[in-house]
JSON list of N, CA and C and ligand atoms in Angstrom, two decimals:
[
{"chain": "A", "resi": 350, "resn": "MET", "atom": "N", "xyz": [104.38, 94.32, 100.29]},
{"chain": "A", "resi": 350, "resn": "MET", "atom": "CA", "xyz": [104.28, 95.67, 99.74]},
{"chain": "A", "resi": 350, "resn": "MET", "atom": "C", "xyz": [105.61, 96.09, 99.12]},
{"chain": "A", "resi": 351, "resn": "HIS", "atom": "N", "xyz": [106.68, 95.78, 99.82]},
{"chain": "A", "resi": 351, "resn": "HIS", "atom": "CA", "xyz": [108.01, 96.12, 99.32]},
{"chain": "A", "resi": 351, "resn": "HIS", "atom": "C", "xyz": [108.28, 95.46, 97.96]},
{"chain": "A", "resi": 352, "resn": "GLU", "atom": "N", "xyz": [107.95, 94.18, 97.86]},
{"chain": "A", "resi": 352, "resn": "GLU", "atom": "CA", "xyz": [108.16, 93.47, 96.60]},
{"chain": "A", "resi": 352, "resn": "GLU", "atom": "C", "xyz": [107.27, 94.00, 95.49]},
{"chain": "A", "resi": 353, "resn": "LEU", "atom": "N", "xyz": [106.09, 94.43, 95.85]},
{"chain": "A", "resi": 353, "resn": "LEU", "atom": "CA", "xyz": [105.19, 95.05, 94.86]},
{"chain": "A", "resi": 353, "resn": "LEU", "atom": "C", "xyz": [105.84, 96.30, 94.29]},
{"chain": "A", "resi": 354, "resn": "GLY", "atom": "N", "xyz": [106.52, 97.05, 95.15]},
{"chain": "A", "resi": 354, "resn": "GLY", "atom": "CA", "xyz": [107.23, 98.24, 94.70]},
{"chain": "A", "resi": 354, "resn": "GLY", "atom": "C", "xyz": [108.29, 97.91, 93.67]},
{"chain": "A", "resi": 355, "resn": "HIS", "atom": "N", "xyz": [109.06, 96.85, 93.93]},
{"chain": "A", "resi": 355, "resn": "HIS", "atom": "CA", "xyz": [110.07, 96.41, 92.96]},
{"chain": "A", "resi": 355, "resn": "HIS", "atom": "C", "xyz": [109.41, 95.99, 91.65]},
{"chain": "A", "resi": 356, "resn": "SER", "atom": "N", "xyz": [108.30, 95.30, 91.76]},
{"chain": "A", "resi": 356, "resn": "SER", "atom": "CA", "xyz": [107.57, 94.86, 90.57]},
{"chain": "A", "resi": 356, "resn": "SER", "atom": "C", "xyz": [107.14, 96.06, 89.73]},
{"chain": "A", "resi": 357, "resn": "ALA", "atom": "N", "xyz": [106.86, 97.16, 90.43]},
{"chain": "A", "resi": 357, "resn": "ALA", "atom": "CA", "xyz": [106.44, 98.38, 89.74]},
{"chain": "A", "resi": 357, "resn": "ALA", "atom": "C", "xyz": [107.63, 99.18, 89.25]},
{"chain": "A", "resi": 358, "resn": "GLY", "atom": "N", "xyz": [108.86, 98.70, 89.51]},
{"chain": "A", "resi": 358, "resn": "GLY", "atom": "CA", "xyz": [110.04, 99.36, 89.00]},
{"chain": "A", "resi": 358, "resn": "GLY", "atom": "C", "xyz": [110.70, 100.31, 89.97]},
{"chain": "A", "resi": 359, "resn": "LEU", "atom": "N", "xyz": [110.30, 100.29, 91.22]},
{"chain": "A", "resi": 359, "resn": "LEU", "atom": "CA", "xyz": [110.88, 101.20, 92.20]},
{"chain": "A", "resi": 359, "resn": "LEU", "atom": "C", "xyz": [112.20, 100.66, 92.75]},
{"chain": "A", "resi": 360, "resn": "PRO", "atom": "N", "xyz": [113.20, 101.54, 92.90]},
{"chain": "A", "resi": 360, "resn": "PRO", "atom": "CA", "xyz": [114.44, 101.16, 93.56]},
{"chain": "A", "resi": 360, "resn": "PRO", "atom": "C", "xyz": [114.28, 101.28, 95.07]},
{"chain": "A", "resi": 361, "resn": "HIS", "atom": "N", "xyz": [115.31, 100.89, 95.81]},
{"chain": "A", "resi": 361, "resn": "HIS", "atom": "CA", "xyz": [115.26, 101.11, 97.26]},
{"chain": "A", "resi": 361, "resn": "HIS", "atom": "C", "xyz": [115.30, 102.60, 97.55]},
{"chain": "A", "resi": 362, "resn": "CYS", "atom": "N", "xyz": [114.71, 102.96, 98.68]},
{"chain": "A", "resi": 362, "resn": "CYS", "atom": "CA", "xyz": [114.51, 104.36, 99.03]},
{"chain": "A", "resi": 362, "resn": "CYS", "atom": "C", "xyz": [115.32, 104.71, 100.28]},
{"chain": "A", "resi": 363, "resn": "GLY", "atom": "N", "xyz": [115.81, 105.93, 100.34]},
{"chain": "A", "resi": 363, "resn": "GLY", "atom": "CA", "xyz": [116.59, 106.38, 101.50]},
{"chain": "A", "resi": 363, "resn": "GLY", "atom": "C", "xyz": [115.73, 106.80, 102.67]},
{"chain": "A", "resi": 364, "resn": "ASP", "atom": "N", "xyz": [114.44, 106.92, 102.44]},
{"chain": "A", "resi": 364, "resn": "ASP", "atom": "CA", "xyz": [113.53, 107.35, 103.50]},
{"chain": "A", "resi": 364, "resn": "ASP", "atom": "C", "xyz": [113.18, 106.17, 104.40]},
{"chain": "A", "resi": 365, "resn": "THR", "atom": "N", "xyz": [113.58, 106.23, 105.65]},
{"chain": "A", "resi": 365, "resn": "THR", "atom": "CA", "xyz": [113.38, 105.11, 106.57]},
{"chain": "A", "resi": 365, "resn": "THR", "atom": "C", "xyz": [111.90, 104.83, 106.83]},
{"chain": "A", "resi": 366, "resn": "ARG", "atom": "N", "xyz": [111.05, 105.79, 106.56]},
{"chain": "A", "resi": 366, "resn": "ARG", "atom": "CA", "xyz": [109.61, 105.63, 106.75]},
{"chain": "A", "resi": 366, "resn": "ARG", "atom": "C", "xyz": [108.95, 104.99, 105.54]},
{"chain": "A", "resi": 367, "resn": "CYS", "atom": "N", "xyz": [109.69, 104.87, 104.48]},
{"chain": "A", "resi": 367, "resn": "CYS", "atom": "CA", "xyz": [109.11, 104.41, 103.22]},
{"chain": "A", "resi": 367, "resn": "CYS", "atom": "C", "xyz": [109.16, 102.89, 103.14]},
{"chain": "A", "resi": 368, "resn": "VAL", "atom": "N", "xyz": [108.14, 102.30, 102.58]},
{"chain": "A", "resi": 368, "resn": "VAL", "atom": "CA", "xyz": [108.08, 100.84, 102.44]},
{"chain": "A", "resi": 368, "resn": "VAL", "atom": "C", "xyz": [109.20, 100.33, 101.53]},
{"chain": "A", "resi": 369, "resn": "MET", "atom": "N", "xyz": [109.74, 101.19, 100.67]},
{"chain": "A", "resi": 369, "resn": "MET", "atom": "CA", "xyz": [110.81, 100.77, 99.78]},
{"chain": "A", "resi": 369, "resn": "MET", "atom": "C", "xyz": [112.20, 100.97, 100.38]},
{"chain": "A", "resi": 370, "resn": "HIS", "atom": "N", "xyz": [112.24, 101.41, 101.63]},
{"chain": "A", "resi": 370, "resn": "HIS", "atom": "CA", "xyz": [113.52, 101.49, 102.32]},
{"chain": "A", "resi": 370, "resn": "HIS", "atom": "C", "xyz": [114.00, 100.08, 102.61]},
{"chain": "A", "resi": 371, "resn": "PHE", "atom": "N", "xyz": [115.31, 99.84, 102.33]},
{"chain": "A", "resi": 371, "resn": "PHE", "atom": "CA", "xyz": [115.86, 98.52, 102.60]},
{"chain": "A", "resi": 371, "resn": "PHE", "atom": "C", "xyz": [116.30, 98.46, 104.05]},
{"chain": "A", "resi": 372, "resn": "SER", "atom": "N", "xyz": [115.67, 97.59, 104.84]},
{"chain": "A", "resi": 372, "resn": "SER", "atom": "CA", "xyz": [115.98, 97.50, 106.26]},
{"chain": "A", "resi": 372, "resn": "SER", "atom": "C", "xyz": [116.82, 96.27, 106.56]},
{"chain": "A", "resi": 373, "resn": "ASN", "atom": "N", "xyz": [117.83, 96.45, 107.38]},
{"chain": "A", "resi": 373, "resn": "ASN", "atom": "CA", "xyz": [118.72, 95.36, 107.77]},
{"chain": "A", "resi": 373, "resn": "ASN", "atom": "C", "xyz": [118.29, 94.71, 109.08]},
{"chain": "A", "resi": 374, "resn": "SER", "atom": "N", "xyz": [117.54, 95.42, 109.88]},
{"chain": "A", "resi": 374, "resn": "SER", "atom": "CA", "xyz": [117.19, 94.91, 111.20]},
{"chain": "A", "resi": 374, "resn": "SER", "atom": "C", "xyz": [115.68, 94.73, 111.35]},
{"chain": "A", "resi": 375, "resn": "LEU", "atom": "N", "xyz": [115.29, 93.85, 112.23]},
{"chain": "A", "resi": 375, "resn": "LEU", "atom": "CA", "xyz": [113.87, 93.64, 112.50]},
{"chain": "A", "resi": 375, "resn": "LEU", "atom": "C", "xyz": [113.23, 94.88, 113.10]},
{"chain": "A", "resi": 376, "resn": "ALA", "atom": "N", "xyz": [113.98, 95.57, 113.94]},
{"chain": "A", "resi": 376, "resn": "ALA", "atom": "CA", "xyz": [113.45, 96.78, 114.55]},
{"chain": "A", "resi": 376, "resn": "ALA", "atom": "C", "xyz": [113.12, 97.80, 113.48]},
{"chain": "A", "resi": 377, "resn": "ASP", "atom": "N", "xyz": [113.97, 97.87, 112.47]},
{"chain": "A", "resi": 377, "resn": "ASP", "atom": "CA", "xyz": [113.75, 98.79, 111.38]},
{"chain": "A", "resi": 377, "resn": "ASP", "atom": "C", "xyz": [112.48, 98.42, 110.62]},
{"chain": "A", "resi": 378, "resn": "THR", "atom": "N", "xyz": [112.28, 97.13, 110.42]},
{"chain": "A", "resi": 378, "resn": "THR", "atom": "CA", "xyz": [111.11, 96.66, 109.71]},
{"chain": "A", "resi": 378, "resn": "THR", "atom": "C", "xyz": [109.84, 97.01, 110.48]},
{"chain": "A", "resi": 379, "resn": "ASP", "atom": "N", "xyz": [109.89, 96.86, 111.79]},
{"chain": "A", "resi": 379, "resn": "ASP", "atom": "CA", "xyz": [108.72, 97.17, 112.61]},
{"chain": "A", "resi": 379, "resn": "ASP", "atom": "C", "xyz": [108.39, 98.66, 112.59]},
{"chain": "A", "resi": 380, "resn": "ALA", "atom": "N", "xyz": [109.43, 99.48, 112.48]},
{"chain": "A", "resi": 380, "resn": "ALA", "atom": "CA", "xyz": [109.23, 100.92, 112.58]},
{"chain": "A", "resi": 380, "resn": "ALA", "atom": "C", "xyz": [108.57, 101.49, 111.34]},
{"chain": "A", "resi": 381, "resn": "LYS", "atom": "N", "xyz": [108.77, 100.83, 110.23]},
{"chain": "A", "resi": 381, "resn": "LYS", "atom": "CA", "xyz": [108.25, 101.46, 109.01]},
{"chain": "A", "resi": 381, "resn": "LYS", "atom": "C", "xyz": [106.79, 101.12, 108.77]},
{"chain": "A", "resi": 382, "resn": "ASP", "atom": "N", "xyz": [106.09, 102.04, 108.25]},
{"chain": "A", "resi": 382, "resn": "ASP", "atom": "CA", "xyz": [104.71, 101.79, 107.88]},
{"chain": "A", "resi": 382, "resn": "ASP", "atom": "C", "xyz": [104.65, 101.20, 106.48]},
{"chain": "A", "resi": 383, "resn": "SER", "atom": "N", "xyz": [103.50, 100.69, 106.11]},
{"chain": "A", "resi": 383, "resn": "SER", "atom": "CA", "xyz": [103.38, 100.03, 104.81]},
{"chain": "A", "resi": 383, "resn": "SER", "atom": "C", "xyz": [102.90, 101.01, 103.75]},
{"chain": "A", "resi": 384, "resn": "ASP", "atom": "N", "xyz": [103.69, 102.06, 103.59]},
{"chain": "A", "resi": 384, "resn": "ASP", "atom": "CA", "xyz": [103.28, 103.07, 102.63]},
{"chain": "A", "resi": 384, "resn": "ASP", "atom": "C", "xyz": [104.49, 103.64, 101.92]},
{"chain": "A", "resi": 385, "resn": "LEU", "atom": "N", "xyz": [104.26, 104.18, 100.75]},
{"chain": "A", "resi": 385, "resn": "LEU", "atom": "CA", "xyz": [105.33, 104.80, 99.98]},
{"chain": "A", "resi": 385, "resn": "LEU", "atom": "C", "xyz": [105.47, 106.26, 100.39]},
{"chain": "A", "resi": 386, "resn": "CYS", "atom": "N", "xyz": [106.72, 106.75, 100.36]},
{"chain": "A", "resi": 386, "resn": "CYS", "atom": "CA", "xyz": [106.93, 108.17, 100.60]},
{"chain": "A", "resi": 386, "resn": "CYS", "atom": "C", "xyz": [106.55, 108.95, 99.34]},
{"chain": "A", "resi": 387, "resn": "ALA", "atom": "N", "xyz": [106.54, 110.26, 99.46]},
{"chain": "A", "resi": 387, "resn": "ALA", "atom": "CA", "xyz": [106.12, 111.11, 98.33]},
{"chain": "A", "resi": 387, "resn": "ALA", "atom": "C", "xyz": [107.02, 110.91, 97.12]},
{"chain": "A", "resi": 388, "resn": "ALA", "atom": "N", "xyz": [108.32, 110.72, 97.37]},
{"chain": "A", "resi": 388, "resn": "ALA", "atom": "CA", "xyz": [109.27, 110.55, 96.26]},
{"chain": "A", "resi": 388, "resn": "ALA", "atom": "C", "xyz": [108.97, 109.29, 95.46]},
{"chain": "A", "resi": 389, "resn": "CYS", "atom": "N", "xyz": [108.68, 108.19, 96.17]},
{"chain": "A", "resi": 389, "resn": "CYS", "atom": "CA", "xyz": [108.38, 106.93, 95.48]},
{"chain": "A", "resi": 389, "resn": "CYS", "atom": "C", "xyz": [107.05, 107.01, 94.76]},
{"chain": "A", "resi": 390, "resn": "ARG", "atom": "N", "xyz": [106.10, 107.69, 95.35]},
{"chain": "A", "resi": 390, "resn": "ARG", "atom": "CA", "xyz": [104.81, 107.84, 94.67]},
{"chain": "A", "resi": 390, "resn": "ARG", "atom": "C", "xyz": [104.98, 108.60, 93.35]},
{"chain": "A", "resi": 391, "resn": "SER", "atom": "N", "xyz": [105.82, 109.61, 93.38]},
{"chain": "A", "resi": 391, "resn": "SER", "atom": "CA", "xyz": [106.01, 110.39, 92.16]},
{"chain": "A", "resi": 391, "resn": "SER", "atom": "C", "xyz": [106.79, 109.57, 91.13]},
{"chain": "A", "resi": 392, "resn": "ARG", "atom": "N", "xyz": [107.69, 108.67, 91.62]},
{"chain": "A", "resi": 392, "resn": "ARG", "atom": "CA", "xyz": [108.40, 107.78, 90.69]},
{"chain": "A", "resi": 392, "resn": "ARG", "atom": "C", "xyz": [107.42, 106.86, 89.97]},
{"chain": "A", "resi": 393, "resn": "LEU", "atom": "N", "xyz": [106.39, 106.47, 90.68]},
{"chain": "A", "resi": 393, "resn": "LEU", "atom": "CA", "xyz": [105.36, 105.61, 90.08]},
{"chain": "A", "resi": 393, "resn": "LEU", "atom": "C", "xyz": [104.47, 106.40, 89.12]},
{"chain": "A", "resi": 394, "resn": "GLY", "atom": "N", "xyz": [104.52, 107.70, 89.25]},
{"chain": "A", "resi": 394, "resn": "GLY", "atom": "CA", "xyz": [103.67, 108.53, 88.41]},
{"chain": "A", "resi": 394, "resn": "GLY", "atom": "C", "xyz": [102.23, 108.53, 88.87]},
{"chain": "A", "resi": 395, "resn": "ALA", "atom": "N", "xyz": [102.03, 108.17, 90.12]},
{"chain": "A", "resi": 395, "resn": "ALA", "atom": "CA", "xyz": [100.65, 108.09, 90.63]},
{"chain": "A", "resi": 395, "resn": "ALA", "atom": "C", "xyz": [100.24, 109.38, 91.33]},
{"chain": "B", "resi": 1150, "resn": "ZN", "atom": "ZN1", "xyz": [113.97, 95.51, 98.06]},
{"chain": "B", "resi": 1151, "resn": "ZN", "atom": "ZN1", "xyz": [110.37, 106.11, 99.14]}
]
C-alpha cells in the first residue's frame, strides 16, 4: 500500500497513522493501519 502511494505521487506523511508515514521500527509498522490520512487523500485528489 505504501509503495502504491509513492506510485501515485504521494510523499512521506507526518501522520503516524497514515500508510504513507515512513516507519523506522517494526513496532511502528504494526501500529499503522493500511489507510491514507485525510491529508494524503486530498493530495491524491480523491
Ligand atoms: Zn516510502
Ligand atoms: Zn498521510
